[in-house]
Coordinates of N, CA and C in Angstrom, one line a residue:
X251 N -15.3 -14.1 18.3 CA -15.8 -12.7 18.1 C -17.3 -12.9 17.3
X252 N -18.2 -12.2 17.8 CA -19.3 -12.2 17.4 C -19.5 -11.4 15.6
X253 N -20.2 -12.0 14.9 CA -20.6 -11.0 13.3 C -20.4 -9.9 13.5
X254 N -21.6 -9.2 14.6 CA -21.3 -8.1 14.7 C -20.0 -7.1 14.9
X255 N -19.3 -7.8 15.5 CA -17.8 -7.3 16.3 C -17.1 -7.3 14.9
X256 N -17.2 -8.5 14.1 CA -16.2 -8.7 12.8 C -16.4 -7.4 11.9
X257 N -18.1 -7.3 11.7 CA -18.6 -6.6 10.7 C -18.0 -4.8 11.1
X258 N -18.1 -4.6 12.3 CA -17.7 -3.0 12.9 C -16.1 -3.1 12.7
X259 N -15.3 -4.1 13.2 CA -14.1 -3.9 13.0 C -13.5 -3.9 11.6
X260 N -14.3 -4.8 10.4 CA -13.9 -4.9 9.2 C -14.3 -3.3 8.4
X261 N -15.3 -2.7 8.9 CA -15.8 -1.5 8.5 C -14.6 -0.3 8.8
X262 N -14.5 -0.5 10.5 CA -13.5 0.7 10.6 C -12.1 0.4 9.8
X263 N -11.8 -1.0 9.7 CA -10.5 -0.8 9.1 C -10.5 -0.3 7.5
X264 N -11.7 -0.4 6.8 CA -12.2 -0.2 5.3 C -11.7 1.4 5.6
X265 N -12.6 1.9 6.7 CA -12.8 3.3 6.7 C -11.5 3.9 7.0
X266 N -10.5 3.3 7.7 CA -9.4 4.0 8.1 C -8.3 3.8 6.6
X267 N -8.4 2.9 5.8 CA -7.6 2.6 4.4 C -8.4 4.1 3.6
X268 N -9.4 4.0 3.7 CA -10.2 5.3 2.7 C -9.8 6.8 3.3
X269 N -9.7 6.8 4.7 CA -9.3 8.0 5.2 C -7.9 8.0 4.6
X270 N -7.1 7.4 4.9 CA -5.4 7.7 4.6 C -5.5 7.9 2.9
X271 N -6.2 7.4 2.4 CA -6.3 7.6 0.7 C -6.7 9.1 0.7
X272 N -7.9 9.2 0.9 CA -8.5 10.7 0.9 C -8.0 11.5 1.6
X273 N -6.9 11.5 2.5 CA -6.6 12.4 3.2 C -5.1 12.9 3.3
X274 N -4.3 11.8 2.1 CA -3.0 11.5 1.9 C -2.4 12.9 2.1
X275 N -2.7 14.1 1.5 CA -1.8 15.1 1.1 C -1.8 15.9 2.5
X276 N -2.8 15.9 3.3 CA -2.6 16.3 4.7 C -1.6 15.6 5.6
X277 N -1.8 14.1 5.3 CA -1.5 13.6 6.4 C 0.2 13.2 6.4
X278 N 0.4 13.0 4.9 CA 2.0 12.8 4.8 C 2.9 13.8 4.0
X279 N 4.3 13.7 3.9 CA 4.9 14.8 2.9 C 5.2 13.5 1.8
X280 N 4.5 14.1 0.7 CA 4.7 13.5 -0.4 C 4.6 14.5 -1.7
X281 N 5.6 15.3 -2.5 CA 5.6 16.1 -3.5 C 5.0 15.3 -4.6
X282 N 5.1 14.0 -4.8 CA 4.7 13.4 -6.0 C 3.4 12.9 -6.1
X283 N 2.5 13.5 -5.2 CA 1.0 13.3 -5.3 C 0.6 14.4 -6.7
X284 N 1.1 15.6 -6.2 CA 1.0 16.7 -7.0 C 1.5 16.5 -8.5
X285 N 2.9 15.9 -8.5 CA 3.5 15.8 -9.5 C 2.8 14.7 -10.5
X286 N 2.4 13.7 -10.1 CA 2.0 12.9 -10.9 C 0.4 13.3 -11.1
X287 N -0.1 14.1 -10.6 CA -1.4 15.0 -11.0 C -1.2 15.8 -12.4
X288 N -0.1 16.1 -12.5 CA 0.0 17.3 -13.7 C 0.6 16.2 -14.3
X289 N 1.4 17.6 -15.2 CA 1.8 16.7 -16.6 C 3.3 16.3 -16.3
X290 N 3.5 15.2 -15.8 CA 4.7 14.5 -15.7 C 5.5 13.8 -16.4
X291 N 4.9 13.5 -17.4 CA 5.7 12.9 -18.6 C 6.7 13.3 -19.2
X292 N 6.7 14.6 -19.2 CA 7.9 15.1 -19.7 C 8.6 16.3 -18.9
X293 N 8.2 16.1 -17.3 CA 9.0 17.0 -16.7 C 9.9 16.2 -15.6
X294 N 10.8 17.1 -14.9 CA 11.6 16.5 -14.0 C 11.0 16.3 -12.8
X295 N 11.4 15.5 -11.6 CA 10.8 15.5 -10.2 C 10.7 16.8 -9.5
X296 N 10.0 17.2 -9.1 CA 9.6 18.4 -7.9 C 11.2 18.2 -6.9
X297 N 11.7 19.4 -6.3 CA 12.5 19.4 -5.2 C 11.9 18.4 -4.1
X298 N 12.7 17.4 -3.6 CA 12.0 16.8 -2.5 C 13.3 16.3 -1.4
X299 N 13.0 16.5 -0.2 CA 13.8 15.7 0.9 C 13.8 13.9 0.7
X300 N 14.6 13.6 0.3 CA 14.7 12.0 0.3 C 14.3 11.1 1.5
X301 N 15.2 11.8 2.4 CA 14.9 11.0 3.8 C 13.5 11.1 4.1
X302 N 13.0 12.4 4.2 CA 11.5 12.7 4.7 C 10.3 12.0 3.8
X303 N 10.6 11.9 2.3 CA 9.9 11.2 1.4 C 9.9 9.8 1.7
X304 N 10.9 9.1 2.2 CA 10.8 7.9 2.4 C 10.4 7.3 3.6
X305 N 10.9 8.3 4.6 CA 10.1 8.1 5.7 C 8.7 7.9 5.9
X306 N 8.3 9.1 4.9 CA 6.6 9.4 5.2 C 6.1 8.0 4.4
X307 N 6.6 7.7 3.2 CA 6.3 6.6 2.4 C 5.9 5.0 3.3
X308 N 7.2 4.9 4.5 CA 7.2 3.8 5.0 C 6.2 3.9 6.4
X309 N 5.8 5.2 6.5 CA 4.7 5.3 7.6 C 3.5 5.1 6.8
X310 N 3.1 5.4 5.7 CA 1.9 4.9 5.2 C 1.7 3.9 4.9
X311 N 2.8 3.3 4.2 CA 2.6 1.5 4.3 C 2.5 0.9 5.3
X312 N 3.1 1.4 6.5 CA 2.7 0.5 7.9 C 1.6 0.9 8.2
X313 N 0.6 1.8 8.1 CA -0.7 2.1 8.6 C -1.7 1.3 7.5
X314 N -1.3 1.4 6.2 CA -2.4 0.6 5.5 C -1.9 -0.8 5.8
X315 N -0.8 -1.2 6.2 CA -0.7 -2.8 6.5 C -1.7 -3.1 7.7
X316 N -1.3 -2.2 8.8 CA -2.0 -2.4 9.7 C -3.6 -2.5 9.8
X317 N -4.1 -1.6 8.8 CA -5.4 -1.7 8.7 C -5.7 -2.6 7.8
X318 N -5.1 -3.0 7.0 CA -5.2 -4.3 6.2 C -5.3 -5.7 6.9
X319 N -4.4 -5.6 8.0 CA -4.3 -6.8 8.8 C -5.5 -7.0 9.8
X320 N -6.2 -5.5 9.9 CA -7.5 -5.9 10.9 C -8.5 -6.2 10.1
X321 N -8.5 -5.9 8.8 CA -9.6 -6.0 7.7 C -9.5 -7.7 7.6
X322 N -8.4 -8.2 7.6 CA -8.2 -9.6 6.9 C -8.5 -10.2 8.3
X323 N -8.0 -9.9 9.7 CA -8.4 -10.5 10.9 C -10.2 -10.8 10.8
X324 N -10.7 -9.4 10.6 CA -12.3 -9.3 11.0 C -12.9 -10.4 9.9
X325 N -12.3 -10.5 8.6 CA -12.9 -11.4 7.3 C -12.3 -12.8 7.8
X326 N -11.2 -13.3 8.3 CA -11.0 -14.6 8.2 C -11.0 -15.4 9.5
X327 N -10.5 -14.4 10.6 CA -10.4 -14.8 12.1 C -9.3 -16.3 12.0
X328 N -8.4 -16.1 11.2 CA -7.2 -17.0 11.2 C -6.1 -16.5 11.4
X329 N -5.0 -17.2 12.6 CA -4.0 -16.6 12.9 C -2.6 -17.1 12.1
X330 N -3.1 -18.0 11.4 CA -2.2 -18.5 10.0 C -1.9 -17.5 9.0
X331 N -3.3 -17.1 8.5 CA -3.2 -16.3 7.8 C -2.4 -14.8 7.9
X332 N -3.0 -14.4 9.4 CA -2.3 -13.4 9.7 C -0.9 -13.5 9.8
X333 N -0.3 -14.2 10.2 CA 1.2 -14.8 10.0 C 1.8 -14.4 8.8
X334 N 1.0 -15.1 8.0 CA 1.8 -15.4 6.5 C 1.4 -13.8 6.0
X335 N 0.6 -13.3 6.2 CA 0.2 -11.6 5.6 C 1.5 -10.7 6.0
X336 N 1.8 -10.7 7.6 CA 2.7 -10.0 8.4 C 4.1 -10.0 7.4
X337 N 4.4 -11.4 7.4 CA 5.7 -11.6 6.6 C 5.4 -11.3 5.2
X338 N 4.4 -11.5 4.5 CA 4.4 -10.8 3.1 C 4.3 -9.7 2.8
X339 N 3.7 -9.0 3.7 CA 3.6 -7.2 3.6 C 5.2 -6.8 4.0
X340 N 5.7 -7.4 5.0 CA 7.1 -6.9 5.2 C 7.8 -7.3 4.1
X341 N 7.7 -8.3 3.6 CA 8.7 -9.0 2.3 C 8.4 -8.0 1.1
X342 N 7.2 -8.0 0.8 CA 6.9 -6.8 -0.4 C 7.5 -5.7 -0.2
X343 N 7.3 -5.2 1.1 CA 7.8 -3.3 1.6 C 9.2 -3.6 1.3
X344 N 10.2 -4.3 1.7 CA 11.6 -4.4 1.5 C 11.5 -4.7 -0.2
X345 N 11.0 -5.3 -0.7 CA 11.2 -5.8 -2.1 C 11.0 -4.3 -3.0
X346 N 9.9 -3.7 -2.7 CA 9.4 -2.5 -3.5 C 10.4 -1.5 -3.1
X347 N 10.8 -0.8 -1.7 CA 11.6 -0.2 -1.4 C 12.5 0.0 -2.3
X348 N 13.4 -1.2 -2.4 CA 14.7 -0.9 -2.9 C 14.8 -0.4 -4.4
X349 N 14.0 -1.1 -5.4 CA 13.6 -0.2 -6.5 C 12.8 1.1 -6.7
X350 N 12.1 1.3 -5.6 CA 11.5 2.6 -5.2 C 12.6 3.8 -5.3
X351 N 13.8 3.5 -4.4 CA 15.1 4.2 -4.0 C 15.8 4.5 -5.4
X352 N 16.1 3.3 -6.3 CA 17.0 3.1 -7.1 C 16.2 4.3 -8.4
X353 N 15.1 3.9 -8.3 CA 14.3 4.5 -9.7 C 14.0 5.7 -9.3
X354 N 13.8 6.3 -8.1 CA 13.9 8.0 -7.8 C 15.2 8.3 -7.6
X355 N 16.0 7.9 -7.6 CA 17.8 8.4 -7.6 C 17.9 8.4 -9.2
X356 N 17.5 7.6 -9.9 CA 17.9 7.7 -11.6 C 17.0 7.9 -12.1
X357 N 16.0 8.9 -11.9 CA 14.4 9.0 -12.5 C 15.1 9.7 -14.0
X358 N 14.2 9.3 -14.8 CA 14.0 9.9 -16.1 C 12.8 10.0 -16.9
X359 N 12.2 11.5 -16.8 CA 10.7 11.8 -16.8 C 10.2 10.6 -17.9
X360 N 10.8 10.4 -19.0 CA 9.9 9.7 -20.3 C 10.1 8.2 -19.7
X361 N 10.8 7.9 -18.8 CA 10.5 6.4 -18.2 C 9.7 6.3 -17.0
X362 N 8.8 6.9 -16.9 CA 8.0 6.8 -15.6 C 7.2 5.9 -14.9
X363 N 6.8 4.8 -16.0 CA 5.9 3.7 -15.5 C 6.4 3.1 -14.5
X364 N 7.6 2.7 -14.4 CA 8.3 1.6 -13.6 C 8.0 2.3 -12.1
X365 N 8.4 3.5 -12.0 CA 8.7 4.6 -10.9 C 7.2 4.4 -10.4
X366 N 6.2 5.0 -11.0 CA 4.9 5.0 -10.8 C 4.3 4.2 -10.1
X367 N 4.4 3.0 -10.7 CA 3.7 1.4 -10.0 C 4.1 1.1 -8.9
X368 N 5.6 1.4 -9.0 CA 6.1 0.6 -7.4 C 5.9 1.6 -6.3
X369 N 6.0 3.1 -6.8 CA 5.1 3.7 -5.8 C 3.8 3.6 -5.6
X370 N 3.0 3.5 -6.5 CA 1.5 2.9 -6.0 C 1.5 1.7 -5.5
X371 N 2.3 0.9 -5.3 CA 2.1 -0.4 -4.7 C 2.5 -0.2 -3.3
X372 N 3.3 0.8 -2.9 CA 3.7 1.2 -1.7 C 3.0 2.3 -1.1
X373 N 2.1 2.9 -1.6 CA 1.2 4.1 -1.1 C -0.2 3.1 -1.1
X374 N -0.8 2.7 -1.7 CA -2.1 2.3 -1.9 C -2.3 0.9 -1.4
X375 N -3.5 0.6 -0.7 CA -3.7 -0.5 -0.2 C -4.0 -2.0 -1.2
X376 N -3.7 -2.1 -2.2 CA -3.8 -2.4 -3.4 C -3.6 -4.0 -2.9
X377 N -2.6 -4.1 -2.1 CA -2.1 -6.0 -1.8 C -3.3 -6.4 -0.9
X378 N -3.8 -5.8 -0.2 CA -4.9 -6.4 0.5 C -6.3 -6.9 -0.4
X379 N -6.3 -6.1 -1.2 CA -7.2 -6.5 -2.4 C -7.1 -7.5 -3.3
X380 N -6.1 -7.7 -3.6 CA -5.3 -8.9 -4.0 C -5.4 -10.4 -3.0
X381 N -5.3 -10.1 -2.0 CA -5.1 -11.2 -0.7 C -6.4 -11.7 -0.4
X382 N -7.8 -10.9 -0.2 CA -9.0 -11.2 0.2 C -9.4 -12.4 -0.9
X383 N -9.4 -12.3 -2.1 CA -10.0 -13.0 -2.8 C -8.8 -14.6 -2.8
X384 N -7.9 -14.3 -2.7 CA -6.8 -15.0 -2.9 C -7.0 -16.2 -1.8
X385 N -7.4 -15.5 -0.3 CA -7.8 -16.6 0.8 C -9.2 -16.9 0.7
X386 N -9.9 -16.6 0.0 CA -11.1 -17.1 0.1 C -11.2 -18.3 -0.9
X387 N -10.4 -18.2 -2.0 CA -10.4 -19.4 -3.1 C -9.2 -20.4 -2.3
X388 N -8.3 -20.0 -1.4 CA -7.5 -21.1 -0.8 C -8.4 -21.9 0.4
X389 N -9.5 -20.9 1.1 CA -10.4 -21.7 1.8 C -11.2 -23.0 1.3
X390 N -11.7 -22.0 0.0 CA -12.6 -23.2 -0.8 C -12.1 -24.3 -1.4
X391 N -10.9 -24.3 -2.0 CA -10.0 -25.5 -2.3 C -9.6 -26.2 -1.3
X392 N -9.3 -26.2 0.1 CA -9.1 -26.7 1.2 C -9.9 -27.1 2.1
X393 N -11.4 -26.6 1.5 CA -12.6 -27.2 2.3 C -12.5 -26.5 4.0
X394 N -12.4 -25.3 4.1 CA -12.3 -24.9 5.5 C -13.6 -24.1 5.5

């Protein structure tokens, strides 16, 4: 794959991640967006549909994962990295979804930090921005 195609693919994936981030309110059902923008530290959660919220959360996580995979492919062109990242994303998604559900069911307004950060890792593409430097370092150490 030529460098120009890789650059375009990487930029498109990055634009996709940004589009999802800046249009989140219109694209996904998530009453927690407005909740966390307000005075959430002393108020109860808004009325929400648990099934709809988790479904949209998984959809958003999946879309972010696909754009992240495209970005990593454009940068590294390595099938082994891609296989690892797919397994890693699926594992992290499952591992974070369980505490998200538990923290949502037993939410206490004064103990919001764990819920806030678990949700943030599920809805934001933070993982890819941790993996990119990790893979650059991995390649440097292994002489690739």
